[in-house]
Short mmCIF file of C-alpha atoms in Angstrom, two decimals:
data_model
loop_
_atom_site.label_atom_id
_atom_site.label_comp_id
_atom_site.label_asym_id
_atom_site.label_seq_id
_atom_site.Cartn_x
_atom_site.Cartn_y
_atom_site.Cartn_z
CA UNK A 4 16.38 15.82 31.35
CA UNK A 5 15.05 17.44 28.17
CA UNK A 6 15.50 14.29 26.09
CA UNK A 7 13.53 12.19 28.57
CA UNK A 8 10.71 14.76 28.63
CA UNK A 9 10.53 14.83 24.83
CA UNK A 10 10.30 11.06 24.55
CA UNK A 11 7.72 10.78 27.32
CA UNK A 12 5.45 13.16 25.41
CA UNK A 13 5.25 10.62 22.56
CA UNK A 14 3.33 8.20 24.79
CA UNK A 15 0.52 10.71 25.25
CA UNK A 16 0.02 11.62 21.59
CA UNK A 17 -2.62 10.49 19.16
CA UNK A 18 -2.09 9.94 15.47
CA UNK A 19 -0.64 13.38 14.79
CA UNK A 20 2.83 14.50 15.85
CA UNK A 21 2.69 18.30 16.32
CA UNK A 22 5.10 20.19 14.08
CA UNK A 23 6.56 22.02 17.05
CA UNK A 24 7.37 18.77 18.85
CA UNK A 25 8.86 17.28 15.69
CA UNK A 26 11.12 20.31 15.38
CA UNK A 27 12.31 19.84 18.96
CA UNK A 28 13.23 16.21 18.23
CA UNK A 29 15.14 17.18 15.10
CA UNK A 30 16.98 19.89 17.01
CA UNK A 31 17.93 17.37 19.71
CA UNK A 32 19.46 15.27 16.91
CA UNK A 33 21.38 12.14 17.92
CA UNK A 34 20.74 12.62 21.62
CA UNK A 35 17.20 11.23 21.23
CA UNK A 36 18.06 8.30 18.94
CA UNK A 37 18.73 5.71 21.71
CA UNK A 38 15.43 6.53 23.41
CA UNK A 39 13.52 6.26 20.12
CA UNK A 40 15.19 2.92 19.41
CA UNK A 41 14.15 1.79 22.90
CA UNK A 42 10.50 2.51 22.07
CA UNK A 43 10.64 0.15 19.08
CA UNK A 44 12.46 -2.47 21.15
CA UNK A 45 9.73 -2.21 23.78
CA UNK A 46 7.04 -2.57 21.10
CA UNK A 47 8.64 -5.83 19.90
CA UNK A 48 9.11 -7.23 23.41
CA UNK A 49 6.74 -9.70 25.05
CA UNK A 50 5.75 -7.19 27.71
CA UNK A 51 2.37 -6.63 26.09
CA UNK A 52 2.36 -2.92 26.89
CA UNK A 53 0.04 -0.74 24.83
CA UNK A 54 2.35 1.99 23.60
CA UNK A 55 -0.28 3.69 21.48
CA UNK A 56 1.12 5.79 18.65
CA UNK A 57 4.57 6.16 20.24
CA UNK A 58 6.26 3.43 18.12
CA UNK A 59 4.87 4.93 14.92
CA UNK A 60 6.15 8.38 15.80
CA UNK A 61 9.48 6.85 16.85
CA UNK A 62 9.91 5.13 13.48
CA UNK A 63 9.08 8.36 11.60
CA UNK A 64 11.52 10.37 13.70
CA UNK A 65 14.32 7.83 13.30
CA UNK A 66 13.96 8.13 9.55
CA UNK A 67 13.87 11.93 9.67
CA UNK A 68 16.92 12.13 11.96
CA UNK A 69 18.95 10.12 9.45
CA UNK A 70 21.12 8.31 11.98
CA UNK A 71 22.26 4.94 10.58
CA UNK A 72 22.34 3.58 14.16
CA UNK A 73 18.58 3.12 13.74
CA UNK A 74 18.89 0.71 10.80
CA UNK A 75 19.31 -2.54 12.80
CA UNK A 76 16.24 -1.97 14.97
CA UNK A 77 14.18 -0.88 11.96
CA UNK A 78 15.18 -4.08 10.13
CA UNK A 79 14.17 -6.19 13.13
CA UNK A 80 10.90 -4.33 13.32
CA UNK A 81 10.33 -4.88 9.58
CA UNK A 82 10.73 -8.64 10.09
CA UNK A 83 8.54 -8.58 13.21
CA UNK A 84 5.68 -6.50 11.83
CA UNK A 85 2.60 -7.84 10.14
CA UNK A 86 2.27 -6.23 6.72
CA UNK A 87 -1.20 -4.97 7.66
CA UNK A 88 0.00 -3.20 10.81
CA UNK A 89 0.01 0.59 10.74
CA UNK A 90 3.56 0.50 12.09
CA UNK A 91 4.78 -1.57 9.14
CA UNK A 92 4.46 1.16 6.51
CA UNK A 93 6.10 3.71 8.79
CA UNK A 94 9.09 1.38 9.26
CA UNK A 95 9.31 0.88 5.49
CA UNK A 96 9.20 4.64 4.95
CA UNK A 97 11.89 5.25 7.57
CA UNK A 98 14.25 2.77 5.90
CA UNK A 99 13.59 4.34 2.49
CA UNK A 100 14.39 7.81 3.89
CA UNK A 101 17.67 6.52 5.37
CA UNK A 102 18.81 5.86 1.80
CA UNK A 103 21.85 3.88 0.55
CA UNK A 104 23.05 2.65 3.98
CA UNK A 105 19.61 1.16 4.67
CA UNK A 106 19.37 -0.29 1.16
CA UNK A 107 22.72 -2.02 1.62
CA UNK A 108 21.53 -3.46 4.93
CA UNK A 109 18.28 -4.65 3.33
CA UNK A 110 20.21 -6.45 0.61
CA UNK A 111 22.40 -8.14 3.22
CA UNK A 112 19.34 -9.13 5.27
CA UNK A 113 17.65 -10.53 2.16
CA UNK A 114 20.65 -12.72 1.39
CA UNK A 115 20.81 -13.91 5.01
CA UNK A 116 17.21 -15.19 5.31
CA UNK A 117 15.16 -17.96 3.74
CA UNK A 118 11.90 -16.62 5.17
CA UNK A 119 9.77 -15.58 2.19
CA UNK A 120 7.61 -13.26 4.27
CA UNK A 121 10.67 -11.39 5.56
CA UNK A 122 12.05 -11.25 2.02
CA UNK A 123 8.78 -9.80 0.78
CA UNK A 124 8.96 -7.08 3.44
CA UNK A 125 12.55 -6.27 2.46
CA UNK A 126 11.61 -5.96 -1.22
CA UNK A 127 8.98 -3.44 -0.18
CA UNK A 128 11.89 -1.20 0.81
CA UNK A 129 14.24 -2.14 -2.02
CA UNK A 130 11.67 -1.46 -4.74
CA UNK A 131 11.46 2.18 -3.59
CA UNK A 132 15.20 2.80 -3.81
CA UNK A 133 16.00 5.96 -5.76
CA UNK A 134 19.35 4.46 -6.79
CA UNK A 135 19.23 1.76 -9.44
CA UNK A 136 21.41 -1.16 -8.43
CA UNK A 137 21.75 -4.46 -10.28
CA UNK A 138 21.58 -6.30 -6.95
CA UNK A 139 18.14 -4.82 -6.29
CA UNK A 140 17.03 -5.64 -9.83
CA UNK A 141 18.07 -9.29 -9.40
CA UNK A 142 16.22 -9.51 -6.07
CA UNK A 143 13.05 -8.15 -7.69
CA UNK A 144 13.34 -10.62 -10.59
CA UNK A 145 13.68 -13.40 -8.02
CA UNK A 146 10.54 -12.08 -6.30
CA UNK A 147 8.72 -12.17 -9.65
CA UNK A 148 9.64 -15.84 -10.07
CA UNK A 149 8.63 -16.69 -6.51
CA UNK A 150 5.52 -14.51 -6.23
CA UNK A 151 4.51 -13.11 -9.65
CA UNK A 152 1.86 -10.71 -8.37
CA UNK A 153 4.10 -9.14 -5.73
CA UNK A 154 7.07 -9.15 -8.09
CA UNK A 155 5.08 -7.28 -10.73
CA UNK A 156 4.02 -4.64 -8.20
CA UNK A 157 7.59 -4.09 -6.99
CA UNK A 158 9.13 -4.04 -10.48
CA UNK A 159 6.62 -1.38 -11.51
CA UNK A 160 7.56 0.65 -8.44
CA UNK A 161 11.27 0.25 -9.14
CA UNK A 162 10.82 1.52 -12.68
CA UNK A 163 13.50 -0.41 -14.60
CA UNK A 164 12.27 -1.15 -18.16
CA UNK A 165 14.71 -4.07 -18.41
CA UNK A 166 12.05 -6.06 -16.53
CA UNK A 167 9.52 -5.90 -19.39
CA UNK A 168 10.62 -9.20 -21.05
CA UNK A 169 10.50 -11.06 -17.72
CA UNK A 170 7.06 -9.63 -16.95
CA UNK A 171 5.85 -10.50 -20.43
CA UNK A 172 7.13 -14.07 -20.07
CA UNK A 173 5.30 -14.43 -16.75
CA UNK A 174 2.11 -13.15 -18.39
CA UNK A 175 2.48 -15.79 -21.13
CA UNK A 176 3.41 -18.67 -18.83
CA UNK A 177 0.84 -18.38 -16.05
CA UNK A 178 -2.50 -20.10 -16.74
CA UNK A 179 -5.84 -18.34 -16.55
CA UNK A 180 -7.96 -19.92 -13.83
CA UNK A 181 -11.12 -20.36 -15.86
CA UNK A 182 -12.61 -23.08 -13.69
CA UNK A 183 -11.98 -21.17 -10.50
CA UNK A 184 -13.91 -18.16 -11.76
CA UNK A 185 -12.47 -16.00 -9.02
CA UNK A 186 -11.18 -12.48 -9.34
CA UNK A 187 -8.37 -13.14 -6.86
CA UNK A 188 -7.07 -16.15 -8.77
CA UNK A 189 -6.49 -14.10 -11.90
CA UNK A 190 -5.55 -10.79 -10.31
CA UNK A 191 -1.90 -11.51 -11.08
CA UNK A 192 -2.57 -10.71 -14.76
CA UNK A 193 -3.88 -7.28 -13.84
CA UNK A 194 -0.66 -6.54 -11.93
CA UNK A 195 1.54 -7.96 -14.69
CA UNK A 196 -0.22 -5.89 -17.35
CA UNK A 197 -0.02 -2.80 -15.17
CA UNK A 198 3.71 -3.29 -14.65
CA UNK A 199 4.42 -3.90 -18.34
CA UNK A 200 2.56 -0.77 -19.37
CA UNK A 201 3.98 1.33 -16.51
CA UNK A 202 7.49 0.49 -17.72
CA UNK A 203 6.67 1.49 -21.29
CA UNK A 204 5.77 -1.89 -22.77
CA UNK A 205 2.65 -3.12 -24.54
CA UNK A 206 0.72 -6.36 -24.58
CA UNK A 207 0.85 -8.46 -27.75
CA UNK A 208 -2.36 -9.44 -29.55
CA UNK A 209 -2.25 -12.86 -27.86
CA UNK A 210 -1.75 -11.27 -24.47
CA UNK A 211 -4.64 -8.86 -25.04
CA UNK A 212 -6.85 -11.85 -25.83
CA UNK A 213 -5.71 -13.49 -22.60
CA UNK A 214 -6.44 -10.28 -20.69
CA UNK A 215 -9.95 -10.32 -22.16
CA UNK A 216 -10.46 -13.86 -20.86
CA UNK A 217 -9.37 -12.67 -17.43
CA UNK A 218 -11.84 -9.77 -17.60
CA UNK A 219 -14.68 -12.10 -18.65
CA UNK A 220 -13.84 -14.45 -15.76
CA UNK A 221 -14.03 -11.51 -13.37
CA UNK A 222 -17.38 -10.44 -14.78
CA UNK A 223 -18.78 -13.96 -14.38
CA UNK A 224 -17.59 -14.06 -10.80
CA UNK A 225 -19.13 -10.65 -10.06
CA UNK A 226 -22.46 -11.79 -11.58
CA UNK A 227 -22.46 -15.01 -9.54
CA UNK A 228 -21.66 -13.06 -6.39
CA UNK A 229 -24.53 -10.66 -7.02
CA UNK A 230 -26.93 -13.57 -7.58
CA UNK A 231 -25.77 -15.22 -4.35
CA UNK A 232 -26.37 -12.00 -2.40
CA UNK A 233 -29.90 -11.75 -3.83
CA UNK A 234 -30.65 -15.40 -2.93
CA UNK A 235 -29.44 -14.92 0.64
CA UNK A 236 -31.51 -11.75 1.01
CA UNK A 237 -34.60 -13.54 -0.33
CA UNK A 238 -34.15 -16.46 2.11
CA UNK A 239 -33.79 -14.03 5.01
CA UNK A 240 -37.02 -12.27 4.05
CA UNK A 241 -38.89 -15.61 3.84
CA UNK A 242 -37.60 -16.89 7.16
CA UNK A 243 -38.13 -13.67 9.10
CA UNK A 244 -41.31 -13.53 11.27
CA UNK A 245 -43.88 -10.83 10.47
CA UNK A 246 -43.10 -7.53 12.18
CA UNK A 247 -44.77 -6.83 15.50
CA UNK A 248 -46.74 -4.02 13.92
CA UNK A 249 -48.60 -6.53 11.73
CA UNK A 250 -49.81 -8.42 14.81
CA UNK A 251 -50.96 -5.29 16.55
CA UNK A 252 -52.86 -4.02 13.53
CA UNK A 253 -54.66 -7.34 13.00
CA UNK A 254 -55.54 -7.49 16.68
CA UNK A 255 -57.00 -4.01 16.66
CA UNK A 256 -59.14 -4.95 13.64
CA UNK A 257 -61.02 -7.71 15.56
CA UNK A 258 -64.46 -6.76 16.86
CA UNK A 259 -64.79 -6.39 20.58
CA UNK A 260 -66.60 -9.19 22.39
#
């Protein structure tokens, strides 16, 4: 039938879904939803099939179609996905587009799991909610306490200025990793400062001094990294044999016997 033909075309597409094909899916409306859900189910199965870009297009279309029947499979896919997968962001976007029903389901899923990675994925959706809800705000504050860097990012995205005191307290409480001298170890302060300022707050004089220490630590790390790269390059030059051209030129310079 027409629905089957539409869905089969997804398996042969690259990254781009043609506008004309997208329009056909939207016109088919709920008739294609079960088949799109099946694509995501197949992606999460142990079959090992390479479905190409079909799951990504399926996730996008499920969001665009707006059928709440897609929410359960999208939530399972959100928990299954690696955060670095291309599919992950498309699933997040689909849940965001589905609006309040999806947000309510995300809140319920958050309360039902103790898996921090799954919770982090759920807050990625919740922080983009266009409706401010105290339940979301409490979840994001909990994320800040559990994972300050991620919590700061999500609170900035959510845009509730009530979070400024909590962000400021985290900035004050967390220690600067002077001995570590790594940019990653102190990156949390960059995110906390960014969130405070994005929400309309300002750093105190003491916090600005702490931010300066963080910046100096990053500069020291960058300088040490540059020196290490130069040392490695110098060792490689010393250990490399002379180029073949050098041998041939010296040989040609010898007098003939």
